[in-house]
Coordinates of C-alpha atoms in Angstrom, one line a residue:
Chain A
M1 CA -2.2 19.5 29.4
N2 CA -1.6 16.3 27.4
P3 CA -4.6 14.0 27.6
F4 CA -2.4 11.1 26.3
G5 CA 0.1 11.1 29.2
T6 CA 3.5 10.9 27.6
P7 CA 4.0 12.2 24.1
A8 CA 4.9 8.7 22.9
N9 CA 1.3 7.7 23.3
W10 CA 0.5 10.0 20.3
A11 CA 2.2 7.4 18.1
A12 CA -1.0 5.3 18.4
F13 CA -3.3 8.1 17.5
P14 CA -3.2 7.7 13.7
V15 CA -4.4 4.1 14.1
I16 CA -7.0 4.4 16.9
F17 CA -8.6 7.7 15.9
P18 CA -9.8 6.8 12.3
A19 CA -11.1 3.4 13.7
L20 CA -13.0 5.2 16.4
V21 CA -14.5 7.7 13.9
A22 CA -15.4 4.9 11.6
L23 CA -17.4 3.2 14.5
L24 CA -19.0 6.6 15.2
C25 CA -20.0 6.8 11.6
L26 CA -21.5 3.3 11.7
L27 CA -23.7 4.4 14.6
A28 CA -25.4 6.8 12.2
P29 CA -26.5 4.4 9.6
R30 CA -27.7 7.0 7.0
P31 CA -25.3 9.3 5.2
S32 CA -25.7 12.9 6.5
V33 CA -24.0 16.2 6.4
W34 CA -22.9 15.7 10.0
R35 CA -21.2 12.4 9.2
R36 CA -19.4 14.0 6.2
G37 CA -18.3 16.9 8.4
L38 CA -17.0 14.5 11.1
A39 CA -15.0 12.5 8.6
L40 CA -13.6 15.6 7.1
L41 CA -12.6 17.0 10.5
S42 CA -10.9 13.7 11.4
F43 CA -8.9 13.7 8.2
A44 CA -7.8 17.3 8.8
G45 CA -6.9 16.4 12.4
L46 CA -4.9 13.4 11.3
L47 CA -3.1 15.6 8.8
A48 CA -2.2 18.2 11.5
H49 CA -1.1 15.4 13.8
A50 CA 1.1 13.9 11.1
C51 CA 2.8 17.2 10.4
W52 CA 3.5 17.5 14.2
I53 CA 5.0 14.0 14.1
V54 CA 7.3 15.0 11.3
S55 CA 8.5 18.1 13.1
H56 CA 8.8 16.2 16.4
A57 CA 10.8 13.4 14.7
M58 CA 13.1 15.9 13.0
N59 CA 13.8 18.0 16.1
E60 CA 13.6 15.5 19.0
G61 CA 13.8 12.1 17.4
P62 CA 11.1 9.5 16.7
L63 CA 8.2 8.6 19.1
V64 CA 8.5 5.1 20.3
L65 CA 5.5 3.5 22.1
R66 CA 5.4 0.1 23.7
L67 CA 1.8 -1.0 23.5
G68 CA 0.5 -2.1 26.9
G69 CA 3.9 -1.2 28.5
W70 CA 5.4 -4.5 27.4
V71 CA 9.2 -4.4 26.8
A72 CA 10.2 -4.4 23.2
P73 CA 11.3 -8.0 22.3
Y74 CA 8.0 -9.4 23.8
G75 CA 5.5 -6.7 23.2
I76 CA 4.6 -4.7 20.1
V77 CA 6.3 -1.3 19.6
L78 CA 5.0 1.5 17.4
V79 CA 7.8 3.8 16.0
A80 CA 6.8 7.1 14.5
D81 CA 9.9 8.4 12.8
T82 CA 10.2 11.0 10.0
L83 CA 9.5 8.6 7.2
A84 CA 6.4 7.3 9.0
G85 CA 5.3 10.9 9.7
I86 CA 5.7 11.8 6.0
M87 CA 3.6 8.8 5.0
L88 CA 1.0 9.6 7.6
A89 CA 0.7 13.1 6.3
L90 CA 0.3 11.9 2.8
S91 CA -2.3 9.3 3.6
S92 CA -4.4 11.8 5.5
F93 CA -4.0 14.5 2.9
T94 CA -5.0 12.0 0.1
A95 CA -8.0 10.9 2.2
L96 CA -9.0 14.5 2.8
S97 CA -8.9 15.4 -0.9
C98 CA -10.6 12.3 -2.0
A99 CA -13.4 12.7 0.5
L100 CA -13.9 16.3 -0.5
F101 CA -14.0 15.3 -4.1
G102 CA -16.5 12.6 -3.2
Y103 CA -18.7 15.1 -1.4
A104 CA -18.7 17.3 -4.5
E105 CA -19.4 14.4 -6.8
T106 CA -22.2 12.7 -5.0
P107 CA -25.2 14.4 -3.2
T108 CA -25.3 13.4 0.4
R109 CA -28.4 11.3 0.0
E110 CA -26.9 9.2 -2.8
E111 CA -23.7 8.4 -1.0
H112 CA -23.3 4.7 -0.1
P113 CA -23.7 4.5 3.7
L114 CA -20.6 2.3 4.1
R115 CA -18.2 4.3 2.0
L116 CA -16.9 6.7 4.7
P117 CA -16.6 4.1 7.5
L118 CA -14.7 1.7 5.2
L119 CA -12.5 4.5 4.0
L120 CA -11.7 5.3 7.7
F121 CA -10.9 1.7 8.5
L122 CA -8.7 1.5 5.4
L123 CA -6.9 4.6 6.6
A124 CA -6.5 3.0 10.1
G125 CA -4.9 -0.1 8.5
I126 CA -2.6 2.0 6.2
N127 CA -1.5 4.1 9.1
L128 CA -0.7 1.0 11.2
T129 CA 1.6 -0.2 8.5
F130 CA 3.5 3.1 8.7
V131 CA 4.0 3.2 12.5
T132 CA 4.4 -0.4 13.4
G133 CA 7.8 -1.7 14.5
D134 CA 6.9 -5.4 14.5
L135 CA 6.7 -7.8 11.6
F136 CA 3.6 -9.7 12.7
N137 CA 1.9 -6.5 13.5
L138 CA 2.7 -5.4 10.0
F139 CA 0.9 -8.5 8.8
V140 CA -2.2 -7.6 10.9
A141 CA -2.0 -4.1 9.5
F142 CA -1.9 -5.4 6.0
E143 CA -4.9 -7.6 6.7
V144 CA -7.0 -4.7 8.2
M145 CA -6.0 -2.6 5.1
L146 CA -6.8 -5.4 2.6
L147 CA -10.1 -6.4 4.2
S148 CA -11.3 -2.8 4.1
S149 CA -10.0 -2.4 0.5
Y150 CA -11.8 -5.6 -0.7
G151 CA -15.0 -4.2 0.8
L152 CA -14.6 -0.7 -0.6
M153 CA -13.7 -2.1 -4.0
T154 CA -16.9 -4.1 -4.4
L155 CA -19.1 -1.8 -2.4
E156 CA -20.5 0.3 -5.3
A157 CA -19.5 -2.0 -8.1
G158 CA -22.2 -3.2 -10.5
A159 CA -22.5 -6.7 -11.8
R160 CA -19.9 -6.1 -14.5
E161 CA -17.3 -4.4 -12.3
S162 CA -17.4 -6.6 -9.2
R163 CA -15.6 -9.4 -11.1
Q164 CA -12.5 -7.2 -11.3
A165 CA -12.1 -7.7 -7.5
L166 CA -11.4 -11.4 -8.0
P167 CA -7.9 -11.2 -9.5
Y168 CA -7.0 -8.5 -6.8
L169 CA -8.4 -10.7 -4.1
T170 CA -6.8 -13.9 -5.2
L171 CA -3.3 -12.5 -5.6
N172 CA -3.5 -10.7 -2.3
L173 CA -4.8 -13.9 -0.6
V174 CA -1.7 -15.8 -1.8
G175 CA 0.4 -12.8 -0.8
S176 CA -1.0 -12.8 2.7
A177 CA -0.4 -16.5 3.2
L178 CA 3.2 -16.1 2.0
F179 CA 3.6 -13.1 4.4
L180 CA 2.3 -15.3 7.2
A181 CA 4.9 -18.0 6.3
V182 CA 7.5 -15.2 6.1
C183 CA 6.6 -14.2 9.7
G184 CA 7.1 -17.9 10.7
F185 CA 10.5 -18.2 9.0
T186 CA 11.6 -14.9 10.4
Y187 CA 10.7 -16.0 13.9
S188 CA 12.6 -19.3 13.5
L189 CA 15.6 -17.5 12.1
F190 CA 15.8 -14.5 14.4
G191 CA 13.8 -15.6 17.4
T192 CA 12.0 -12.3 17.4
L193 CA 9.6 -10.3 15.2
N194 CA 10.6 -7.0 16.6
F195 CA 12.3 -4.8 13.9
A196 CA 15.0 -3.5 16.3
E197 CA 15.9 -6.9 17.6
M198 CA 15.9 -8.3 14.1
I199 CA 18.5 -5.6 13.2
V200 CA 20.7 -6.7 16.1
R201 CA 20.5 -10.3 15.3
S202 CA 20.8 -10.0 11.5
D203 CA 24.4 -8.8 11.9
G204 CA 25.3 -12.2 13.2
L205 CA 23.7 -13.8 10.2
A206 CA 25.7 -12.0 7.5
G207 CA 26.3 -14.2 4.5
D208 CA 23.8 -16.8 5.7
Y209 CA 21.9 -18.2 2.7
R210 CA 18.7 -18.4 4.9
L211 CA 18.8 -14.7 5.3
T212 CA 19.0 -14.2 1.5
L213 CA 16.1 -16.7 1.0
L214 CA 14.0 -14.8 3.6
A215 CA 14.8 -11.5 1.9
V216 CA 13.7 -13.0 -1.5
L217 CA 10.4 -14.1 0.0
M218 CA 9.9 -10.6 1.6
L219 CA 10.6 -9.0 -1.8
M220 CA 7.9 -11.2 -3.4
V221 CA 5.4 -10.4 -0.7
F222 CA 6.0 -6.6 -0.7
G223 CA 6.7 -6.5 -4.4
L224 CA 3.2 -7.9 -5.0
K225 CA 1.7 -5.2 -2.8
A226 CA 3.7 -2.5 -4.6
G227 CA 2.9 -3.9 -8.0
L228 CA 6.5 -4.6 -9.0
F229 CA 7.3 -6.6 -12.2
P230 CA 6.4 -9.4 -12.7
L231 CA 3.7 -9.1 -10.0
Y232 CA 1.8 -6.1 -11.3
Q233 CA -1.0 -7.7 -13.5
W234 CA -3.7 -7.4 -10.8
L235 CA -3.4 -3.6 -10.6
P236 CA -4.6 -2.0 -13.8
G237 CA -7.8 -4.1 -14.1
S238 CA -9.0 -3.6 -10.6
Y239 CA -8.1 0.1 -10.2
S240 CA -9.9 1.1 -13.4
V241 CA -13.4 0.1 -12.4
M242 CA -13.8 1.8 -9.0
P243 CA -15.6 5.2 -8.4
A244 CA -13.1 8.0 -9.0
P245 CA -12.6 9.2 -5.4
I246 CA -12.0 5.7 -4.2
A247 CA -9.8 4.8 -7.1
A248 CA -7.8 8.0 -6.5
F249 CA -7.2 7.0 -2.9
Y250 CA -6.2 3.5 -3.9
A251 CA -4.0 4.8 -6.6
G252 CA -2.3 7.3 -4.3
M253 CA -1.8 5.1 -1.2
L254 CA -2.2 1.4 -1.6
T255 CA 0.8 0.5 -3.8
K256 CA 2.9 3.1 -2.0
V257 CA 2.3 1.1 1.2
G258 CA 4.2 -1.6 -0.5
V259 CA 7.0 0.8 -1.5
Y260 CA 7.2 2.1 2.0
V261 CA 7.5 -1.4 3.4
L262 CA 10.2 -2.2 0.9
I263 CA 12.1 0.9 2.1
R264 CA 11.6 0.0 5.7
I265 CA 12.5 -3.7 5.4
F266 CA 15.4 -3.4 3.0
G267 CA 16.7 0.0 4.3
T268 CA 16.3 -0.5 8.0
V269 CA 15.6 -4.1 9.0
L270 CA 17.7 -6.3 6.7
P271 CA 21.4 -5.7 6.6
P272 CA 22.8 -3.6 3.7
S273 CA 25.1 -6.4 2.7
L274 CA 22.3 -8.0 0.6
T275 CA 23.6 -6.3 -2.6
E276 CA 22.4 -9.0 -5.0
L277 CA 18.9 -8.4 -3.8
H278 CA 19.3 -4.7 -4.4
T279 CA 20.4 -5.4 -7.9
L280 CA 17.4 -7.6 -8.4
I281 CA 15.1 -4.8 -7.1
A282 CA 16.7 -2.3 -9.5
W283 CA 16.3 -4.5 -12.6
S284 CA 12.8 -5.6 -11.7
A285 CA 12.1 -1.8 -11.3
G286 CA 13.5 -1.0 -14.7
L287 CA 11.2 -3.6 -16.3
T288 CA 8.3 -2.4 -14.3
M289 CA 8.8 1.2 -15.6
V290 CA 8.9 0.1 -19.3
I291 CA 6.2 -2.5 -19.2
G292 CA 3.8 -0.3 -17.3
V293 CA 4.2 2.5 -19.7
L294 CA 3.8 0.3 -22.7
G295 CA 0.6 -1.2 -21.3
A296 CA -0.9 2.3 -21.3
V297 CA -0.2 2.8 -25.0
G298 CA -3.2 0.9 -26.4
Q299 CA -5.7 2.0 -23.8
M300 CA -8.5 4.4 -24.4
R301 CA -10.0 5.0 -21.0
V302 CA -8.4 7.8 -18.9
Q303 CA -8.6 5.7 -15.7
T304 CA -7.1 2.7 -17.3
I305 CA -4.2 4.7 -18.8
L306 CA -3.5 6.2 -15.4
S307 CA -3.6 2.8 -13.8
Y308 CA -0.9 1.5 -16.0
H309 CA 1.2 4.6 -15.2
I310 CA 1.0 3.8 -11.5
V311 CA 2.9 0.6 -12.4
S312 CA 5.4 2.6 -14.3
Q313 CA 6.0 5.1 -11.5
I314 CA 6.4 2.4 -9.0
G315 CA 9.4 1.4 -11.0
F316 CA 11.0 4.7 -10.4
M317 CA 10.6 4.5 -6.7
A318 CA 11.8 0.9 -6.6
L319 CA 14.8 1.8 -8.8
A320 CA 15.8 4.3 -6.3
I321 CA 15.5 1.7 -3.5
G322 CA 17.6 -0.7 -5.6
L323 CA 20.4 1.8 -6.1
F324 CA 20.6 1.8 -2.3
T325 CA 22.5 4.9 -1.3
P326 CA 21.4 7.6 1.1
F327 CA 21.0 9.9 -1.9
A328 CA 18.9 7.4 -3.8
F329 CA 16.7 6.9 -0.7
T330 CA 16.2 10.7 -0.4
A331 CA 15.1 10.6 -4.1
A332 CA 12.7 7.7 -3.5
I333 CA 11.1 9.4 -0.5
F334 CA 10.8 12.7 -2.3
Y335 CA 9.4 10.9 -5.3
I336 CA 6.8 9.3 -3.1
I337 CA 5.7 12.7 -1.7
H338 CA 5.4 14.0 -5.3
H339 CA 3.8 10.9 -6.7
I340 CA 1.0 10.3 -4.2
I341 CA -0.5 13.8 -4.6
V342 CA -0.1 13.9 -8.4
K343 CA -1.5 10.5 -9.0
A344 CA -4.5 10.9 -6.8
A345 CA -5.2 14.3 -8.5
L346 CA -5.0 12.8 -11.9
F347 CA -7.4 10.0 -11.0
L348 CA -9.8 12.7 -9.7
V349 CA -9.4 14.5 -13.1
S350 CA -10.5 11.3 -14.8
G351 CA -13.5 11.3 -12.4
S352 CA -14.3 14.9 -13.4
V353 CA -14.0 14.0 -17.1
A354 CA -16.4 11.2 -16.6
Q355 CA -18.8 13.5 -14.8
L356 CA -18.5 16.2 -17.5
N357 CA -18.6 14.1 -20.6
G358 CA -20.6 11.1 -19.2
T359 CA -17.6 8.8 -20.0
D360 CA -13.9 8.8 -19.7
D361 CA -13.3 6.9 -22.9
L362 CA -11.1 9.2 -25.0
A363 CA -12.9 8.3 -28.2
R364 CA -16.1 9.9 -26.9
T365 CA -14.8 12.8 -24.8
G366 CA -13.8 16.3 -25.8
G367 CA -14.4 20.0 -25.5
L368 CA -13.4 20.2 -21.9
W369 CA -10.9 23.0 -22.3
R370 CA -13.8 25.3 -23.1
A371 CA -16.2 23.9 -20.5
A372 CA -13.8 23.6 -17.6
P373 CA -10.6 25.6 -18.2
W374 CA -9.5 25.4 -14.6
L375 CA -9.7 21.6 -14.7
G376 CA -7.6 21.8 -17.8
I377 CA -4.9 23.9 -16.1
A378 CA -4.8 21.6 -13.1
F379 CA -4.5 18.6 -15.4
V380 CA -1.7 20.1 -17.4
L381 CA 0.3 21.0 -14.2
Q382 CA -0.1 17.5 -12.8
A383 CA 0.5 15.7 -16.1
M384 CA 3.7 17.6 -16.8
S385 CA 4.7 16.9 -13.2
L386 CA 4.1 13.2 -13.7
A387 CA 6.2 13.2 -16.9
G388 CA 8.9 15.1 -15.0
L389 CA 9.2 18.5 -16.7
P390 CA 11.1 21.1 -14.7
P391 CA 10.4 22.9 -12.4
L392 CA 7.5 20.8 -11.4
S393 CA 7.7 18.4 -8.5
G394 CA 8.2 15.2 -10.6
F395 CA 11.3 16.7 -12.2
W396 CA 13.4 16.8 -9.0
G397 CA 12.7 13.2 -8.0
K398 CA 13.4 11.8 -11.5
F399 CA 16.5 14.0 -11.8
M400 CA 18.0 12.7 -8.6
I401 CA 17.2 9.1 -9.4
I402 CA 18.8 9.4 -12.9
Q403 CA 21.8 11.3 -11.4
E404 CA 22.3 8.5 -9.0
G405 CA 22.0 6.0 -11.8
F406 CA 24.8 7.8 -13.8
T407 CA 27.0 7.9 -10.7
Q408 CA 26.7 4.2 -10.3
G409 CA 27.1 3.6 -14.1
E410 CA 23.8 1.9 -14.6
W411 CA 23.4 3.1 -18.2
V412 CA 20.7 0.6 -19.2
L413 CA 18.5 1.4 -16.2
V414 CA 18.9 5.2 -16.9
A415 CA 18.0 4.7 -20.5
M416 CA 14.9 2.7 -19.5
S417 CA 13.7 5.4 -17.1
L418 CA 14.2 8.1 -19.8
V419 CA 12.2 6.0 -22.3
A420 CA 9.5 5.6 -19.7
S421 CA 9.4 9.3 -19.1
I422 CA 9.0 10.2 -22.8
L423 CA 6.2 7.6 -23.2
T424 CA 4.5 9.0 -20.1
L425 CA 4.6 12.4 -21.7
M426 CA 3.0 11.0 -24.8
S427 CA 0.2 9.3 -22.8
M428 CA -0.5 12.6 -21.0
L429 CA -0.6 14.4 -24.3
K430 CA -3.1 11.8 -25.6
I431 CA -5.4 12.5 -22.6
W432 CA -5.0 16.2 -23.1
L433 CA -5.9 16.0 -26.8
G434 CA -8.6 13.5 -26.4
A435 CA -10.4 15.0 -23.4
F436 CA -9.6 18.7 -23.4
W437 CA -8.4 20.0 -26.7
K438 CA -10.4 18.4 -29.4
A439 CA -14.1 19.4 -29.9
A440 CA -16.7 17.2 -28.3
P441 CA -17.9 14.4 -30.6
E442 CA -21.6 14.4 -31.7
G443 CA -23.9 13.4 -28.9
T444 CA -21.4 13.9 -26.1
P445 CA -22.8 16.1 -23.3
V446 CA -20.5 18.8 -21.9
A447 CA -22.3 19.6 -18.8
S448 CA -20.6 22.0 -16.4
S449 CA -22.4 22.7 -13.2
G450 CA -21.7 23.9 -9.7
R451 CA -20.9 20.3 -8.8
T452 CA -18.2 19.9 -11.4
R453 CA -16.8 23.3 -10.6
A454 CA -16.4 22.2 -6.9
M455 CA -14.7 19.0 -8.1
S456 CA -12.3 21.1 -10.2
A457 CA -11.6 23.3 -7.2
V458 CA -10.5 20.3 -5.2
I459 CA -8.2 19.2 -8.0
L460 CA -6.8 22.7 -8.4
A461 CA -6.0 22.9 -4.7
M462 CA -4.1 19.6 -5.0
A463 CA -2.2 21.0 -8.1
C464 CA -1.3 24.0 -6.0
V465 CA 0.1 21.7 -3.3
S466 CA 2.3 19.9 -5.8
L467 CA 3.4 23.2 -7.2
V468 CA 4.5 24.2 -3.7
I469 CA 6.4 20.9 -3.5
G470 CA 8.0 21.6 -6.9
F471 CA 9.1 25.2 -6.2
G472 CA 9.9 24.6 -2.5
A473 CA 11.7 21.4 -3.3
E474 CA 14.6 22.4 -1.2
K475 CA 12.6 22.3 2.1
F476 CA 10.9 19.0 1.1
L477 CA 14.3 17.6 0.1
R478 CA 15.7 18.4 3.5
I479 CA 12.8 16.5 5.2
A480 CA 13.3 13.6 2.7
K481 CA 17.0 13.6 3.4
H482 CA 16.5 13.5 7.1
A483 CA 14.0 10.6 6.7
A484 CA 16.4 8.7 4.4
D485 CA 19.3 9.1 6.8
E486 CA 17.1 8.0 9.7
T487 CA 15.9 5.0 7.7
L488 CA 19.4 3.8 6.9
D489 CA 20.7 4.5 10.4
R490 CA 20.0 1.0 11.7
A491 CA 22.0 1.5 15.0
G492 CA 20.0 4.6 15.7
Y493 CA 16.7 2.7 15.2
V494 CA 17.8 0.1 17.7
A495 CA 19.0 2.7 20.2
N496 CA 15.6 4.5 20.0
V497 CA 13.6 1.4 20.6
R498 CA 15.8 0.3 23.5
A499 CA 15.9 3.8 25.0
A500 CA 12.1 3.5 25.3
N501 CA 12.6 0.3 27.3
E502 CA 15.0 2.2 29.6
T503 CA 12.5 4.9 30.4
L504 CA 9.9 2.4 31.4
Y505 CA 12.1 -0.1 33.4
P506 CA 15.2 1.9 34.4
S507 CA 16.5 -0.9 36.5
K508 CA 16.8 -3.4 33.6
T509 CA 19.5 -3.1 31.1
P510 CA 18.5 -3.6 27.4
G511 CA 20.7 -6.7 27.2
A512 CA 18.8 -8.3 30.0
T513 CA 15.5 -8.1 28.2
K514 CA 16.6 -10.6 25.5
P515 CA 14.9 -13.9 25.8
Chain B
M1 CA 15.3 -28.5 17.2
T2 CA 14.5 -32.0 16.0
N3 CA 14.0 -33.1 12.4
Q4 CA 10.7 -31.8 11.1
L5 CA 10.8 -33.3 7.6
E6 CA 7.2 -34.4 7.7
A7 CA 6.0 -30.9 8.5
A8 CA 8.0 -29.5 5.7
V9 CA 6.6 -32.0 3.2
L10 CA 3.1 -31.4 4.4
V11 CA 3.5 -27.6 4.0
A12 CA 5.0 -28.1 0.5
V13 CA 2.1 -30.3 -0.6
L14 CA -0.6 -28.0 0.9
F15 CA 1.0 -24.9 -0.5
G16 CA 1.6 -26.4 -3.9
S17 CA -1.9 -27.9 -4.4
G18 CA -3.5 -24.8 -2.8
L19 CA -1.7 -22.6 -5.3
Y20 CA -2.7 -24.8 -8.2
L21 CA -6.4 -24.6 -7.0
C22 CA -6.1 -20.9 -6.5
F23 CA -5.2 -20.2 -10.1
S24 CA -7.8 -22.6 -11.5
R25 CA -10.7 -21.4 -13.6
R26 CA -13.4 -22.4 -11.2
M27 CA -14.2 -20.1 -8.4
L28 CA -15.1 -22.8 -5.9
R29 CA -11.7 -24.4 -6.4
M30 CA -10.2 -21.0 -5.8
L31 CA -11.9 -20.9 -2.4
F32 CA -10.7 -24.3 -1.4
G33 CA -7.2 -23.4 -2.7
F34 CA -7.2 -20.4 -0.5
L35 CA -8.3 -22.4 2.6
M36 CA -5.5 -24.9 1.9
I37 CA -2.8 -22.2 1.5
S38 CA -3.8 -20.4 4.7
N39 CA -3.7 -23.7 6.6
A40 CA -0.3 -24.4 5.1
A41 CA 0.9 -21.0 6.4
N42 CA -0.5 -21.8 9.9
L43 CA 1.3 -25.1 9.7
V44 CA 4.6 -23.2 9.1
L45 CA 4.0 -21.3 12.3
I46 CA 3.3 -24.5 14.2
A47 CA 6.4 -26.1 12.8
I48 CA 8.7 -23.3 13.9
S49 CA 7.5 -23.5 17.5
G50 CA 9.5 -26.7 17.6
D51 CA 8.9 -30.4 18.2
P52 CA 5.8 -30.6 20.4
T53 CA 6.6 -33.9 22.0
G54 CA 7.5 -33.7 25.7
K55 CA 6.5 -30.1 26.1
R56 CA 4.1 -28.8 28.6
A57 CA 1.9 -25.7 28.4
A58 CA 3.6 -22.4 28.7
T59 CA 2.3 -21.6 32.2
V60 CA 4.7 -21.4 35.1
G61 CA 3.3 -22.7 38.3
E62 CA 4.4 -24.2 41.6
D63 CA 3.8 -27.8 40.4
A64 CA 5.3 -27.4 36.9
P65 CA 7.2 -30.5 36.0
V66 CA 11.0 -30.0 36.1
G67 CA 13.1 -30.8 33.1
V68 CA 10.4 -30.7 30.5
P69 CA 10.8 -27.7 28.1
P70 CA 7.9 -25.3 27.9
V71 CA 6.1 -24.7 24.6
D72 CA 6.9 -21.4 22.9
P73 CA 3.7 -19.4 23.3
L74 CA 4.3 -16.7 20.7
P75 CA 3.8 -18.8 17.5
Q76 CA 0.5 -20.0 19.0
A77 CA -0.6 -16.5 19.6
L78 CA 0.3 -15.7 16.0
I79 CA -1.7 -18.7 14.7
L80 CA -4.8 -17.7 16.7
T81 CA -4.6 -14.2 15.1
A82 CA -4.0 -15.7 11.6
I83 CA -6.9 -18.1 11.9
V84 CA -9.3 -15.3 12.8
I85 CA -8.1 -13.2 9.9
G86 CA -8.2 -16.1 7.5
F87 CA -11.7 -16.8 8.6
A88 CA -12.8 -13.3 7.8
V89 CA -11.2 -13.3 4.4
A90 CA -12.6 -16.7 3.6
A91 CA -16.1 -15.4 4.5
Y92 CA -15.6 -12.4 2.2
L93 CA -14.4 -14.6 -0.6
T94 CA -17.4 -16.8 -0.3
V95 CA -19.8 -13.9 -0.4
L96 CA -18.0 -12.4 -3.4
I97 CA -18.1 -15.7 -5.3
Y98 CA -21.8 -16.1 -4.4
R99 CA -22.5 -12.6 -5.6
L100 CA -20.7 -13.1 -8.9
Y101 CA -22.6 -16.4 -9.3
T102 CA -26.0 -14.8 -8.7
D103 CA -25.1 -11.7 -10.8
R104 CA -23.6 -13.4 -13.8
G105 CA -25.0 -16.9 -13.6
T106 CA -21.5 -18.5 -13.8
A107 CA -18.8 -19.7 -11.4
N108 CA -16.2 -20.1 -14.1
L109 CA -13.6 -17.4 -14.8
N110 CA -13.4 -18.2 -18.5
T111 CA -17.1 -17.4 -18.9
L112 CA -16.9 -14.4 -16.5
F113 CA -14.0 -12.7 -18.4
A114 CA -15.0 -14.1 -21.8
D115 CA -15.6 -10.6 -23.3
Q116 CA -12.2 -9.4 -22.2
A117 CA -10.5 -12.6 -23.4
R118 CA -11.9 -12.0 -26.9
G119 CA -10.1 -8.7 -26.5
G120 CA -10.7 -5.4 -28.1
A121 CA -11.7 -2.1 -26.9
A122 CA -15.3 -2.8 -27.8
A123 CA -15.8 -5.1 -24.9
K124 CA -14.1 -2.7 -22.5
E125 CA -16.3 0.2 -23.7
D126 CA -19.4 -1.8 -22.7
A127 CA -17.9 -2.4 -19.3
S128 CA -17.5 1.3 -18.6

């Protein structure tokens, strides 16, 4: 019945499957309809699998897989809990929509032959960061993800755009080296790299300054990935020069990987007693919100404006992590669900604008409300959701974060987030007026075709999904709450990983497996 | 664990000078800076596996000498992985720098980003 043996083996599926499909795609060197269909089917399969993981984790607890049958402190474990399942679902959904948009945008013959395989490898790396339960394995996952992302970023770049990969590359290289050093320090401090064993041993290190130093280093490494102030400068420049579907996938997923790891490391692995670190995250998040949104003010290209807004939105999620209560974590997870879909859809809108008007520079666009009304409707829905107007999906996340801020008396941070929301609304209005409402300037083509209508349909479908999230917020909040409680339940995480050892080697007690 | 001051100093020097090179204006220096930083990180891993003197390999056999502590094998496995990954990234960086050099005829970041440094939307419009 089950080709994978025990159900726990399904935890490796989101990593192995996209890598396998990528290799299959490489076997057929030329882009073809078959290859496109295969990639599409694999994204859909991954999405279905991720939904199954979420329901399994909510009903029966997380899947824990020891790779190669090695016991947890020595071998690598994969842990697919609710939060990981949510992130897996989001990554495959974003990949699915971006791939569909790419199919609509580019004819099969003109597609770069390496685009789909690299996207699949990127997805494999991203998925590994979500399911891994081991710090060094997380480093490897980051490297798989980054190497594919370097390649994908420069793959279709012209002579002018490829230079933008250089800041991205340099900062991430430094980040990776720091991460490797962090792995070393962790091993010397804890004697293990396994998350569950780190949880157990960190309790004995409470108040140790070395633990605080290690946490600061981790905050630097993952804050850089997430684009947190003051480590955000690499983001807007590099995201604004990629082809729209690729940029949409990066915008949706890559920085959110950093946010996910911050949640996992600070919520689960490191002890909750590091309150000064949480305050640091919250304040850095507040600055990220405001500075990101201010950066967008002077920009004229849709994709650049949206790139700055990623920085600003990251601030909201990080603020919720910094507030550090189960309620705030629920808000952060719900906000991630909302944000990934909305952000990717808005980047796809900028791709549609560029296709319709020949440019996405707001000085030279216009007339799209007439040419593509459905695209306009989808844009308004997503833009208002991003700004946080009720009852759209963005409202609930922001509302909960601000409510938690009030409860904790962080008035300045709440004020910062309100300012950021108002400025976001103004930026979205600027795009609306520049691209949709005003008449097209002289010489600007407004070319609607079957191709652009198909692109609009993809975006409209994403807008419908985020409408469902907004109106069905209660159900999604229940899932997010379960994920947040599970993330903060450190004893439960340890028990799950150790129980997996028990089932494999019933004779050994978990205590005996310690080195 | 014995005193490992010399390893700490070496890591600090490598990391510091590597960072300095990484953020320099010349691309070739960036490449060398990256190589130095990744080696510094590998050195951290070596250092945490403890003082290497008097240790034997981490195999357990019949004729293993008694009383000599074995080497911790895990950091060495980590370094092997890290070296392979670092090699791949260095190869990619080299190719990217070479491509930028052939495309734009410069290996200096000031010249490469000159139009953006002068600022203004005009330069960015051209880029799009």
